XYZ file of C-alpha atoms in Angstrom:
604
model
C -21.472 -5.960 -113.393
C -19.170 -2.980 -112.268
C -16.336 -2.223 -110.127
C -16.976 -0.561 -107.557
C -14.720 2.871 -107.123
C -14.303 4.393 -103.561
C -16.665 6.456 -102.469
C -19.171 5.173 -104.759
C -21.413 6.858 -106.342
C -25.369 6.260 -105.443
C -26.228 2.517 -104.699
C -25.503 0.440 -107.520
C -27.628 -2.288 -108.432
C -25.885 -5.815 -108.496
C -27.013 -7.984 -111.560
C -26.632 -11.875 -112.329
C -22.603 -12.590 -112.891
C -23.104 -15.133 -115.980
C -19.721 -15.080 -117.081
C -17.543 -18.762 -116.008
C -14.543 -16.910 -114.720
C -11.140 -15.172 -116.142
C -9.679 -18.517 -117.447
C -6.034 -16.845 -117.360
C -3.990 -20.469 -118.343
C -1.516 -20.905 -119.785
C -1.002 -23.130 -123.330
C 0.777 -25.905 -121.548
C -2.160 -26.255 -119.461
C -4.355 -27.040 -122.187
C -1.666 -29.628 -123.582
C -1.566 -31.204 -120.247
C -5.351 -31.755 -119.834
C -5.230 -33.224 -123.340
C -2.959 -35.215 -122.040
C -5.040 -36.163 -118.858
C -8.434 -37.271 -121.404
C -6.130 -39.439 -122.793
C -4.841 -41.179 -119.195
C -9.178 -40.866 -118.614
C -9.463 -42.584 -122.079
C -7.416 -45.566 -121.585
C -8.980 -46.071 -118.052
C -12.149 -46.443 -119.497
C -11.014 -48.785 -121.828
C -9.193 -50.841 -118.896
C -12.316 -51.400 -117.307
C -13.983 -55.021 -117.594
C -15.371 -55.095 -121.170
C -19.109 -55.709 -120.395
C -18.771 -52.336 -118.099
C -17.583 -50.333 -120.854
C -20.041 -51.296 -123.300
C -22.604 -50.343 -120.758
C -21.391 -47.330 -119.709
C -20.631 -46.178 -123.361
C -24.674 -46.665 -124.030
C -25.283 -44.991 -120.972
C -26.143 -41.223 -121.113
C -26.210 -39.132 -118.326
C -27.782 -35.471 -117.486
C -25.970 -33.534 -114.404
C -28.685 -31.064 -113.614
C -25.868 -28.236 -111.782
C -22.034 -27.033 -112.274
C -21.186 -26.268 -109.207
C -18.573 -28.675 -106.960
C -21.164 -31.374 -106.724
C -22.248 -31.365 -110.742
C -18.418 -30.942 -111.733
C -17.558 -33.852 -109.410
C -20.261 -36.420 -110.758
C -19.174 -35.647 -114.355
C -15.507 -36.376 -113.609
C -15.920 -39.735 -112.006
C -18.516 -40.403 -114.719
C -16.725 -39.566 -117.452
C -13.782 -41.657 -116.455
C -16.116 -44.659 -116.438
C -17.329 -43.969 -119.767
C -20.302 -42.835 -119.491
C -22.076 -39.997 -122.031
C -22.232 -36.908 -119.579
C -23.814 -33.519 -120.302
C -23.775 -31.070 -117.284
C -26.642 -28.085 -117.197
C -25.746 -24.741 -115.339
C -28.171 -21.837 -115.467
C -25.213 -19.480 -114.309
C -21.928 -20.121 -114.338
C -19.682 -23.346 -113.522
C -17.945 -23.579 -109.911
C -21.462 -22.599 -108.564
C -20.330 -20.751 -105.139
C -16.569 -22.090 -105.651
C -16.013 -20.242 -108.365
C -14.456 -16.617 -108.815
C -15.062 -14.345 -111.917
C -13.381 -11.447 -113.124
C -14.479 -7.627 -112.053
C -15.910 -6.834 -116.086
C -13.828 -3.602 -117.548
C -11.421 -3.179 -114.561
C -8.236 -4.682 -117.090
C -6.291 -1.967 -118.666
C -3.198 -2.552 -121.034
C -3.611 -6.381 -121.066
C -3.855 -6.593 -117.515
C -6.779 -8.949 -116.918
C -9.874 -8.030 -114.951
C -9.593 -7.242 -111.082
C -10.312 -11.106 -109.404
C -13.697 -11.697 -107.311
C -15.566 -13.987 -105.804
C -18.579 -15.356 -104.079
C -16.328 -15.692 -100.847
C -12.889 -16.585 -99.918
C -12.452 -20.508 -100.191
C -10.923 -22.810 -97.743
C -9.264 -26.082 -98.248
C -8.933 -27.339 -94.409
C -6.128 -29.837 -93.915
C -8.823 -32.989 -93.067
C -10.338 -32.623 -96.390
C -9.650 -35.512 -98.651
C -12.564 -35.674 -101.423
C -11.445 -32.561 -103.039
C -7.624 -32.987 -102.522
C -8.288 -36.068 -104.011
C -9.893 -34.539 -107.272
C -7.670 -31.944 -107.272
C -4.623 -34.314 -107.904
C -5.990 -36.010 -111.177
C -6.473 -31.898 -112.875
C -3.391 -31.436 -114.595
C -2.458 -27.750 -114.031
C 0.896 -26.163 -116.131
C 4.048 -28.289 -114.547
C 2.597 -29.019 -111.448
C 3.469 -32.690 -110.130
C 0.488 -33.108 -108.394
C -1.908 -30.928 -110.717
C -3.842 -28.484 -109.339
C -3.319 -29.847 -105.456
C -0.117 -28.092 -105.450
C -1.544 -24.549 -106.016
C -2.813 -25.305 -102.264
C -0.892 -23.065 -99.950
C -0.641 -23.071 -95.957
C -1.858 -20.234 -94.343
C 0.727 -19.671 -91.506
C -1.890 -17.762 -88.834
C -4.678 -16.293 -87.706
C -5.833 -13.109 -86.177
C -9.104 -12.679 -83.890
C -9.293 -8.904 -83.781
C -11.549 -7.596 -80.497
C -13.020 -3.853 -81.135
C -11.115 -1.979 -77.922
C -8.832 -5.311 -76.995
C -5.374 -6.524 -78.033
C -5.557 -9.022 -80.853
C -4.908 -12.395 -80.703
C -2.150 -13.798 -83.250
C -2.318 -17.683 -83.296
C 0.318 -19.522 -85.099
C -1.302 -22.446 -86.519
C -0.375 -26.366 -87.385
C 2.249 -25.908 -84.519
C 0.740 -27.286 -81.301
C 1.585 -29.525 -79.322
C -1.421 -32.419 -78.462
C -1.321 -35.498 -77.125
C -4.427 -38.234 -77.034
C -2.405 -40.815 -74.850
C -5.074 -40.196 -71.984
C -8.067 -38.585 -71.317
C -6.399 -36.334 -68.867
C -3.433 -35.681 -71.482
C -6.032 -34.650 -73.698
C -7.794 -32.311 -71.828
C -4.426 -30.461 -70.091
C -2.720 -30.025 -73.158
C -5.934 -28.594 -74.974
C -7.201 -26.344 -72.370
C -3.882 -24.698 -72.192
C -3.256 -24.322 -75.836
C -7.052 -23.173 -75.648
C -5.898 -20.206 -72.881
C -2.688 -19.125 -74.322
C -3.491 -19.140 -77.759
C -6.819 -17.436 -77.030
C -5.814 -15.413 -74.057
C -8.413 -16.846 -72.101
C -9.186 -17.789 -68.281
C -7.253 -21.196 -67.436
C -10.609 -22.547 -66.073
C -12.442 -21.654 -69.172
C -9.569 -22.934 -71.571
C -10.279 -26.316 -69.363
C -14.018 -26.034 -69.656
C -14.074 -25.921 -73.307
C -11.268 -28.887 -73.407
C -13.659 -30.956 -71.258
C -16.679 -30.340 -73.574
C -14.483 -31.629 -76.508
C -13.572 -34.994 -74.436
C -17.167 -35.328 -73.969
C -17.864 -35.170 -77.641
C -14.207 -36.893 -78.265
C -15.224 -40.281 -76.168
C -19.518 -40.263 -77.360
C -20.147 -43.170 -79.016
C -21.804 -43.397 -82.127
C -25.155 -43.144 -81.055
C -24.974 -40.778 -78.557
C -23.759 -38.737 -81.367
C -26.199 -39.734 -83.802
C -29.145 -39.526 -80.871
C -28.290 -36.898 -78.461
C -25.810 -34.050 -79.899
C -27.381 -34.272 -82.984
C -30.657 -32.966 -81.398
C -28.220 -30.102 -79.416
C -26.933 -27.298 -80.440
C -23.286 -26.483 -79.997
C -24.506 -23.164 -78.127
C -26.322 -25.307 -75.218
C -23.470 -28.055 -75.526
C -20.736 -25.298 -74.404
C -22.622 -23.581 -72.567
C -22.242 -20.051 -73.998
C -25.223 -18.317 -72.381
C -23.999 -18.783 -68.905
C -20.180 -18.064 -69.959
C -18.448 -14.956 -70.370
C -18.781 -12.370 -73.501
C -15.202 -13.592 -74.702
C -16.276 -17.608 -74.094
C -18.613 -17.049 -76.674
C -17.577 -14.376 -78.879
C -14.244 -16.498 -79.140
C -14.768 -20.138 -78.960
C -18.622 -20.745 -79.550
C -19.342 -17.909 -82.169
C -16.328 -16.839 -83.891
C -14.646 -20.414 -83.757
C -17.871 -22.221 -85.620
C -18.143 -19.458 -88.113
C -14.438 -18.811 -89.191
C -13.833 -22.749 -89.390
C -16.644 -23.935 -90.347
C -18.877 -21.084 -91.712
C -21.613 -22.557 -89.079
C -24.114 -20.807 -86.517
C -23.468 -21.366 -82.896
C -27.075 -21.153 -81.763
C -28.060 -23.956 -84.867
C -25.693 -26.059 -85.947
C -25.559 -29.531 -83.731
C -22.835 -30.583 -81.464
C -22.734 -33.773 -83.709
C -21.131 -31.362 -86.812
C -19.507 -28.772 -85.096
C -17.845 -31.627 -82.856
C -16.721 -33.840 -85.525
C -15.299 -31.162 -87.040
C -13.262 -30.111 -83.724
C -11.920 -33.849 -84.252
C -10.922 -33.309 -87.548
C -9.072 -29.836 -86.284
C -7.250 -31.920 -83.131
C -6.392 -34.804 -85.811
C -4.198 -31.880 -87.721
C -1.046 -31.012 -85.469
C -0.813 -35.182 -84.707
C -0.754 -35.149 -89.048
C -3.425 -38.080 -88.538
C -6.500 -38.144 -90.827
C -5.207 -35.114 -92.789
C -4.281 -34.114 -96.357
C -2.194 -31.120 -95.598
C -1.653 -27.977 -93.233
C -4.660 -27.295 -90.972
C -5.515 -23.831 -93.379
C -5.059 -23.342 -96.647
C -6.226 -21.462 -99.661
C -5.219 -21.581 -103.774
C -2.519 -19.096 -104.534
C -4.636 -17.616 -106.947
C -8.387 -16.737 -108.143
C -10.495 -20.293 -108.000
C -11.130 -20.012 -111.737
C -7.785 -19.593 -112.472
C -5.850 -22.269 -109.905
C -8.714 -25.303 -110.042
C -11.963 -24.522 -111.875
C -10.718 -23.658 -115.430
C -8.388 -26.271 -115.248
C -11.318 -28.798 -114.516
C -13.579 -28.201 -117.149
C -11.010 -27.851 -119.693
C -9.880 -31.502 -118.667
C -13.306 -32.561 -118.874
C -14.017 -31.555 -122.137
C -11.161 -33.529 -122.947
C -12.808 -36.437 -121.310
C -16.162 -35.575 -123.495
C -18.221 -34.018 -120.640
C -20.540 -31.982 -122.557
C -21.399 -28.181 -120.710
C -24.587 -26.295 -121.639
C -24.284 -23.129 -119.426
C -27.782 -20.640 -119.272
C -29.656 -23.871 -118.862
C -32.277 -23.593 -116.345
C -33.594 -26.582 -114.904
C -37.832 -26.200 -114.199
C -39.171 -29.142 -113.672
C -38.781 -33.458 -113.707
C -41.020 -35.486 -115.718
C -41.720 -39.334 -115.005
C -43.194 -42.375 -115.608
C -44.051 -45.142 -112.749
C -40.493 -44.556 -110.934
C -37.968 -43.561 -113.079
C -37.247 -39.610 -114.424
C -37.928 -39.478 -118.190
C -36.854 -35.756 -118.794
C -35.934 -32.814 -117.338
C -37.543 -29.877 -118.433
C -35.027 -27.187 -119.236
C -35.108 -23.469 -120.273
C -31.827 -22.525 -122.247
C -29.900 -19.340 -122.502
C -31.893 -18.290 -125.175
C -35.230 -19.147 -123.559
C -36.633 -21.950 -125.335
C -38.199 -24.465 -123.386
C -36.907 -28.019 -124.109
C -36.744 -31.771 -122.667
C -33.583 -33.263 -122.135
C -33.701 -36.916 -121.918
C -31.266 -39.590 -120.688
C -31.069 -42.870 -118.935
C -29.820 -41.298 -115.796
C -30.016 -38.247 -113.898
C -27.841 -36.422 -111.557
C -29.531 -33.733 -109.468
C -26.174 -31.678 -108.207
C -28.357 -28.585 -107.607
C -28.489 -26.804 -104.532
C -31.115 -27.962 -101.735
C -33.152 -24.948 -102.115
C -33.738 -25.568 -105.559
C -33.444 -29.375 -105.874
C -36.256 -29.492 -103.372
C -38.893 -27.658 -105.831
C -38.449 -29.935 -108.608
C -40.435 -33.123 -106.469
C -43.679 -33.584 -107.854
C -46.118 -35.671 -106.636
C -44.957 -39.423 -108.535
C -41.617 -38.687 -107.300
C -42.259 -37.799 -103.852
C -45.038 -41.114 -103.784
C -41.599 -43.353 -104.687
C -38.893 -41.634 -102.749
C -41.494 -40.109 -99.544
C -38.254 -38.782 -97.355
C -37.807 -36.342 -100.330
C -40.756 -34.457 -98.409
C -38.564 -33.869 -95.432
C -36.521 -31.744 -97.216
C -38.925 -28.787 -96.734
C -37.393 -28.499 -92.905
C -34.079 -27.469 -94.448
C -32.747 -24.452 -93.548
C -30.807 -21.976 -95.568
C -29.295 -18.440 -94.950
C -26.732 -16.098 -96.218
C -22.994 -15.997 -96.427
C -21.738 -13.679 -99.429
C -18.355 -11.795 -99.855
C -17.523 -8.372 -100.498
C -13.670 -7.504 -101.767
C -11.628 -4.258 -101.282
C -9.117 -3.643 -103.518
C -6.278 -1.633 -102.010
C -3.328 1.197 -103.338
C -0.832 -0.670 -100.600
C -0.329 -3.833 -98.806
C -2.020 -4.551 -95.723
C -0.208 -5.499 -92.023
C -2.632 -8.128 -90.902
C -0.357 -11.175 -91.668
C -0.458 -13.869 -94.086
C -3.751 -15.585 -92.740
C -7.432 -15.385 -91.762
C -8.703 -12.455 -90.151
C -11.938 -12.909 -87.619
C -13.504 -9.703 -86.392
C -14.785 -11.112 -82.727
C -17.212 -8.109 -82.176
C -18.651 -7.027 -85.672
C -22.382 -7.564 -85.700
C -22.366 -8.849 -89.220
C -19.440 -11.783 -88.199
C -16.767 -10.476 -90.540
C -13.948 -12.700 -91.834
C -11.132 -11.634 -94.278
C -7.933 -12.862 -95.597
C -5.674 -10.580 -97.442
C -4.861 -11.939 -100.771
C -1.670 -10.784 -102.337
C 1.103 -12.556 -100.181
C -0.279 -15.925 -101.190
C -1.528 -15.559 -105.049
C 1.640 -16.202 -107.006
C 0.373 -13.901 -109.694
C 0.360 -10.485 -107.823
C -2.689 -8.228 -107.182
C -0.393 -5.681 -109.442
C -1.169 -7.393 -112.495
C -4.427 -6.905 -112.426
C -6.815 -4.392 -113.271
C -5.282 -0.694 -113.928
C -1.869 -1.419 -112.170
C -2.443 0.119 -109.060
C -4.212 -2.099 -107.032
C -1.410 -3.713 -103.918
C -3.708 -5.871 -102.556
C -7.542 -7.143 -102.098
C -8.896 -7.950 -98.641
C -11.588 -10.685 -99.340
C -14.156 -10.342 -96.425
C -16.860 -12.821 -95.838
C -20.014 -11.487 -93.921
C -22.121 -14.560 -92.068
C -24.455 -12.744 -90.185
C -27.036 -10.670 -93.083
C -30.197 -10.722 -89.775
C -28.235 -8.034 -87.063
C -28.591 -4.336 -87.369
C -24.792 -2.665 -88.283
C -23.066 0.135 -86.348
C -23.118 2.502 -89.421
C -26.580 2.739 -90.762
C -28.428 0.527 -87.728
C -29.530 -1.966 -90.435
C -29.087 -5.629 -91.359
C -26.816 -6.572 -94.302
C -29.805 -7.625 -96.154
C -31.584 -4.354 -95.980
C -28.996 -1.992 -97.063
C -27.936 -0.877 -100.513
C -24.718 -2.546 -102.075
C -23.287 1.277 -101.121
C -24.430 0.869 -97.695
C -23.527 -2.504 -97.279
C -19.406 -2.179 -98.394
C -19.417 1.268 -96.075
C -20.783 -0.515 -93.060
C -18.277 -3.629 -93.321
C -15.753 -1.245 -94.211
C -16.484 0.308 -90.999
C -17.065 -2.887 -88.988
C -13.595 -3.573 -89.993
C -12.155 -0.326 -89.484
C -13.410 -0.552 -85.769
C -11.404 -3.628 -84.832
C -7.814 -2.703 -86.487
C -7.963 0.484 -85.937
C -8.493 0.951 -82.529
C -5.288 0.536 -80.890
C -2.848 2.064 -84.564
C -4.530 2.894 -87.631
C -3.508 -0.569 -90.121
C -5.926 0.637 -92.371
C -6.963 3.769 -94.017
C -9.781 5.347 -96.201
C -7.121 6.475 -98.654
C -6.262 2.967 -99.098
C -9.034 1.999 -101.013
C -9.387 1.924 -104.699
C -12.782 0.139 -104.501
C -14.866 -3.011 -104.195
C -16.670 -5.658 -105.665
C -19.900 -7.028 -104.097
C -20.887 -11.539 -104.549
C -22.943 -10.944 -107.726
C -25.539 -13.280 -106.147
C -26.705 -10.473 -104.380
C -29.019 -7.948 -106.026
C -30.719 -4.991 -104.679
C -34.194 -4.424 -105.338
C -34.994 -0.312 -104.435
C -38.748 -1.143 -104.750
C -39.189 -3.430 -101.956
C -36.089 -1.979 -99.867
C -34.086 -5.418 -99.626
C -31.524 -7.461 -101.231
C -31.862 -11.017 -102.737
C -29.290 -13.586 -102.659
C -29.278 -16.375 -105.875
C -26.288 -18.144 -103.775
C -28.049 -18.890 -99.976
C -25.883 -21.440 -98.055
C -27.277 -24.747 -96.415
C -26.712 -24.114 -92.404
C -26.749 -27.061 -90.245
C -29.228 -26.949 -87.687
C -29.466 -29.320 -84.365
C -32.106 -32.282 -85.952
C -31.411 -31.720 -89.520
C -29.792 -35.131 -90.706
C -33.089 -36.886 -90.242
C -34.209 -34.350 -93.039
C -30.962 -34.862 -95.263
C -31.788 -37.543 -98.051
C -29.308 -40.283 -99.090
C -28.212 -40.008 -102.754
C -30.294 -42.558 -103.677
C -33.619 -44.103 -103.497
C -36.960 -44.818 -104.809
C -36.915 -43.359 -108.044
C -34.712 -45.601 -110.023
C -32.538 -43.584 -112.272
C -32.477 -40.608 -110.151
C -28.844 -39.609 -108.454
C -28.753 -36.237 -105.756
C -25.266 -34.759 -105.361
C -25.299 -31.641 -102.804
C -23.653 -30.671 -99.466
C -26.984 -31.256 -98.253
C -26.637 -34.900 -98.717
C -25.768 -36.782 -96.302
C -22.523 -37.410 -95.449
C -19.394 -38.082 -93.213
C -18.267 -35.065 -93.024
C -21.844 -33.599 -92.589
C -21.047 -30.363 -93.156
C -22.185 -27.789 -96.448
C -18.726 -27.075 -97.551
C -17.109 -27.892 -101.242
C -15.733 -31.258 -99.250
C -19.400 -32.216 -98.912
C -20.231 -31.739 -101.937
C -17.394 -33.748 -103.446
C -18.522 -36.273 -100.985
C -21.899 -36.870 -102.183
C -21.284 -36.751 -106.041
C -18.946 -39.705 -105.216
C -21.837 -41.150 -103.540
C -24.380 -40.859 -106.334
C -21.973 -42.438 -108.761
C -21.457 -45.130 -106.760
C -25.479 -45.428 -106.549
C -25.523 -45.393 -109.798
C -22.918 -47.766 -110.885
C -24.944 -50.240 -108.090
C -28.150 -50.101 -109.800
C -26.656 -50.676 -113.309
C -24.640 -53.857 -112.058
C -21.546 -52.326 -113.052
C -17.969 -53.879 -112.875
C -15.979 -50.332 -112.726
C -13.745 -49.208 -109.822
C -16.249 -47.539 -107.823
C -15.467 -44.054 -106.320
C -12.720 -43.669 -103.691
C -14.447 -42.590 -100.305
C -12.474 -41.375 -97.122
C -13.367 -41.340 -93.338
C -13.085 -38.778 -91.215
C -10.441 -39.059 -88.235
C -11.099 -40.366 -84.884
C -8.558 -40.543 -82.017
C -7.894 -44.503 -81.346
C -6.607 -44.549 -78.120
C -10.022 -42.851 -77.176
C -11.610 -45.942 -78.712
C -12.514 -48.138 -75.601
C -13.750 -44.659 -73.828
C -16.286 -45.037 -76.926
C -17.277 -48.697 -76.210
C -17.736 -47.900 -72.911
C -20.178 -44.851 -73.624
C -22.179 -46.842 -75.871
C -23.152 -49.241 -72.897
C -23.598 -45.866 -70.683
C -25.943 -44.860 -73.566
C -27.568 -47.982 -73.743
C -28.302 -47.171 -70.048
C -29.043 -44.315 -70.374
C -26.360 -42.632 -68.354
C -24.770 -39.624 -69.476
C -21.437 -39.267 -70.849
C -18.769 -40.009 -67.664
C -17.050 -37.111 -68.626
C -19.996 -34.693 -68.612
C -19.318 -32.986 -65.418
C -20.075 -29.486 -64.361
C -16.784 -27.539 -63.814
C-alpha cells in the first residue's frame, strides 16, 4: 500500500491493507487498560458463583473483528467467558483507520487513512455506551470523551450559493401536531433555503411517519421507499437533491430510491429528538478528534487483552461444521495458510452479511430455515478516498455534502478537530486531509464519463477531485490543484486492469423497502450459534457501527439465555419517540386496523 503523490503516476493498483492500524498511545494508556482488566476481573468474580464457574468452562469463537466481533468479546469477556476473536484482515473491520505505509519521516508517524470518515450521531447509545468502559490516557469518561461536536454543515450546489446550517441549535417543539409541523417546515426552508410550501410538505410527511403506529410502520412504510413516501419524483430538482437524496445519504449513508420509510423515518425521529436533548447521548454530529485506531480501536483491544480476549488476525473463516443442531467447528485458514478446525462450545458469527450468509450449509439452514432469506440482502458500495493538503481548507469545521456530484460526495476536513495536528504526520508538510466519502460507485462521472467502479484508482481520485472542485469552486476558488500533496484510496478497493473494474472487500449492507422480513434475529435453531452484524435486526435498523453494537449485545444475551446464566445481561437502549404524539399513535393503530390511512396523510 502507497501514498498516493499528486499527479500520480499511471494507475496504481490498490492491495489488501492487513496492517491493524498506527496504534500511536501513549504508556499511560496501556497502564490504564491494565487497570480496566482488573475492574473486568473483579466483575466477573462478583457475578453469582454458579455463573462464573460456567462461564469460566465456557469457550467461545467470535468468527469477525470488526464493531460487531469486538463488541461480543467485550461483554463476553466481562462475564468470564474464554473468548478468541478470528479476523482475516484487520480489527475495526470498516471502523477502523490504518496508517498510509512509508509516508512518516523523522519520527513522524504514517499519514492517517481510512475506510471512510466515521460518525457518532448524538441518538447513538450502544457505542457511547462501550466507549465509556475503554480507558483512554486521563480521560474521565475513556474513550467517549475523544467524541467531538461538529458545529455545521455545508450542502454545496454546483452553480448555487451554499447552504451553511448551524446544527444542535433549533428550535422544535412537539406540544401539538400543528406545533410540530410549523416549527419544522420553517427550520426546513430557512435552513435549506427552500420554498415555504415545500419546507411544509416535507414537515407533514415526517408527522405522518411521527404519529404511525407500530404496525403501520412495521406493515406499510416498511414495504415503501422513502423516495415514493416524499414524493421526490413529482417535486422539484432541489426537493430531492436536498432533502430526499442528499439528506438520507449524508445522515444516514442510505439510498433514497431503497431504503424504507420505516428506517429512514425512525431515524428523522432520532434527528428531531436531538435539539429537545431527549433520547440522545450527545450533540446531533460528531466525530473522534483523531484517527479511529488511535482515539477508540487501539484502545479496545489493548483493554481486551487485558481482559484475556484472545485475537488471531489472517484467520479466514471457510466454512461451519455440525452435528444434529449445534456448530462443532469452524473451519479456518490462518495467516500462514494452513487449514485448521477451531472448536468451542459457542460461536459468534460477527461477520459481515455478505459473507456470513455463505457459510449456511444444508444442516444449518434445515434447523434455522429463515437463514435462507438472507440471499435477498442487498449490498453496495460506500468507500473513502483522502486528500492530503499543503494548507488548511475554508469549508468550516463540519460535514461537507456535494448536492449535485453524480458519485454523492461527502467530506469533512480533518485537522480543526484531531487534537494531534495533520502536521505531525507524514513528511511535515501536510495542513490538512479532506476525508471524502463517495456513495454512489453505479453513475457515470463528469471527468472520464464512467462509474466509480470502472475507473482506475488514478481516475477515480481525479474525477472526485473534480466533482469537488465543481461545487466550491464555482462562485471563489476555496480549493486549488496546488494544494494537494496527494491521496490515499479505502484499501478495500482493488483494481483489476484485466477485467477493467474495481473490487470492493468492504461492500456496505443498504436497507431496502421489505428487507427486515429477510434480516435474521441473533438467535435461533442451531443451538450454540450467536450472529452479530448490522444486518441483524434491530431497533435502530440501520447498518451503521450503532447496529452493530446493537446486535452483539443481542447475541450475548442469546447466549447467556440458552446457558441459564445468572450474569447481568447486556444493557440495551430504545430509540426516542415523541410522547405527546403518543395518543396520535393509538389512534392510528385503530385507523390501521381499519384500514384507513394515516389522518395526516393529506395531499398538499
Amino acid at each position: 500500500m502507497a501514498q498516493h503523490r499528486w499527479p500520480a503516476a499511471g494507475s496504481a493498483t490498490i492491495s489488501d491493507q492487513r496492517t491493524a492500524g498506527t496504534g500511536d498511545f501513549s504508556r499511560r494508556t496501556v497502564l490504564r487498560a491494565t487497570a480496566a482488566a482488573g475492574i473486568g476481573t473483579a466483575v466477573a468474580a462478583a457475578l453469582p458463583t454458579r455463573t462464573a464457574r460456567a462461564a469460566s468452562k465456557s469457550r467461545v469463537a467470535v468468527l469477525g473483528g470488526g464493531v460487531a466481533g469486538l463488541t461480543a468479546a467485550h461483554e463476553l469477556a466481562e462475564r468470564g467467558f474464554e473468548v478468541t476473536v478470528y479476523e482475516r484482515r484487520a480489527l475495526g473491520g470498516k471502523a477502523r483507520s490504518m496508517g498510509v505505509p512509508g509516508t512518516g519521516t523523522d519520527g513522524r508517524p504514517d499519514l492517517p487513512g481510512e475506510h471512510g470518515f466515521r460518525f457518532f450521531p448524538g441518538f447513538y447509545q450502544h457505542v457511547p455506551d462501550t466507549m465509556r468502559r475503554i480507558p483512554f490516557a486521563a480521560n474521565g469518561n475513556g474513550v467517549w470523551d475523544n467524541l467531538v461536536a461538529v458545529p455545521d454543515a455545508r450542502f454545496s450546489r454546483a452553480g448555487g450559493d451554499d447552504i451553511h446550517a448551524a446544527l444542535g441549535s433549533a428550535a422544535l417543539t412537539t406540544a401539538t401536531p400543528e406545533g410540530m409541523r410549523e416549527s419544522l417546515g420553517s427550520m426546513i426552508s430557512t435552513l435549506l433555503k427552500m420554498p415555504s410550501e415545500e419546507g411544509l410538505f416535507f414537515a407533514n410527511r415526517l408527522l405522518v411517519f411521527n404519529t404511525s403506529c407500530d404496525a403501520r410502520r412495521l406493515e406499510q412504510w416498511e414495504r415503501t421507499s422513502w423516495l415514493d413516501f416524499v414524493g421526490g419524483h413529482a417535486r422539484s430538482h432541489e426537493f430531492r437533491a436536498l432533502v430526499s437524496r442528499t439528506l438520507t445519504s449524508l445522515l444516514v449513508a442510505a439510498k433514497d430510491d431503497m431504503a424504507s420509510v420505516r428506517t429512514i423515518g425512525t431515524m428523522g425521529e432520532q434527528f428531531l429528538g436531538n435539539p429537545l436533548r431527549i433520547g440522545f447521548d450527545g450533540a446531533l454530529d460528531r466525530v473522534l478528534n483523531g484517527p479511529t485506531n488511535t482515539a477508540w480501536i487501539d484502545p479496545w483491544v489493548t483493554m481486551l487483552r487485558q481482559l484475556g480476549v484472545r485475537f488471531e488476525v489472517g484467520a479466514e473463516v471457510r466454512g461451519l461444521e455440525t452435528t444434529g443442531r449445534r456448530i462443532t467447528g469452524a473451519r479456518i485458514v490462518t495467516a500462514d495458510g494452513a487449514t485448521e478446525t477451531v472448536t468451542a462450545d459457542h460461536f459468534v458469527i460477527a461477520l459481515p452479511a455478505e459473507r456470513a450468509r455463505e457459510l449456511w450449509n444444508a444442516d444449518i439452514l434445515s434447523a434455522w430455515p429463515e437463514l435462507a432469506k438472507m440471499s435477498r440482502l442487498y449490498t453496495d458500495w460506500m468507500n473513502g478516498i483522502q486528500f492530503y493538503l499543503r494548507r488548511g481548507t475554508t469549508l468550516g469545521a463540519g460535514h461537507s455534502a456535494y448536492i449535485d456530484s453524480p458519485w454523492s460526495l461527502t467530506s469533512i476536513a480533518q485537522n480543526t478537530l484531531w487534537a494531534r495536528k495533520l502536521p505531525e504526520y507524514g513528511d511535515g508538510t501536510v495542513a490538512d486531509c479532506l476525508s471524502v466519502d463517495i456513495s454512489d460507485w453505479n453513475t457515470p462521472g463528469i471527468l472520464f464519463g464512467k462509474t466509480a467502479k470502472e475507473c482506475t484508482p488514478d481516475e477515480i481520485a481525479r474525477e472526485t477531485w473534480a466533482q469537488i472542485i465543481a461545487h466550491l469552486n464555482d462562485r471563489e476558488e476555496v480549493l486549488r490543484d496546488a494544494d494537494l500533496h496527494s491521496w490515499f484510496l479505502d484499501p478495500g478497493i482493488t483494481w483489476h486492469a484485466d477485467r477493467g473494474e474495481n473490487s470492493n472487500a468492504d461492500p456496505l449492507l443498504i436497507n431496502t423497502a421489505g428487507s427486515w422480513d429477510a434480516r435474521p434475529e441473533p438467535h435461533g435453531g442451531v443451538e450454540n450459534l450467536y450472529l452479530a452484524g448490522d444486518y441483524v435486526r434491530t431497533n435502530i435498523d440501520l447498518a451503521t457501527m450503532e447496529g452493530a453494537n446493537e446486535s452483539a449485545r443481542a447475541a450475548v444475551n442469546s447466549l447467556l439465555d440458552v446457558i441459564g446464566s445468572d450474569a447481568p445481561r447486556c444493557r440495551t437502549y430504545t430509540l426516542y419517540r415523541a410522547v405527546e404524539l403518543e395518543p396520535l399513535r393509538r389512534a392510528d393503530a385503530a385507523d390501521y386496523a381499519a384500514g384507513r390511512p394515516n389522518r395526516f396523510d393529506i395531499q398538499f
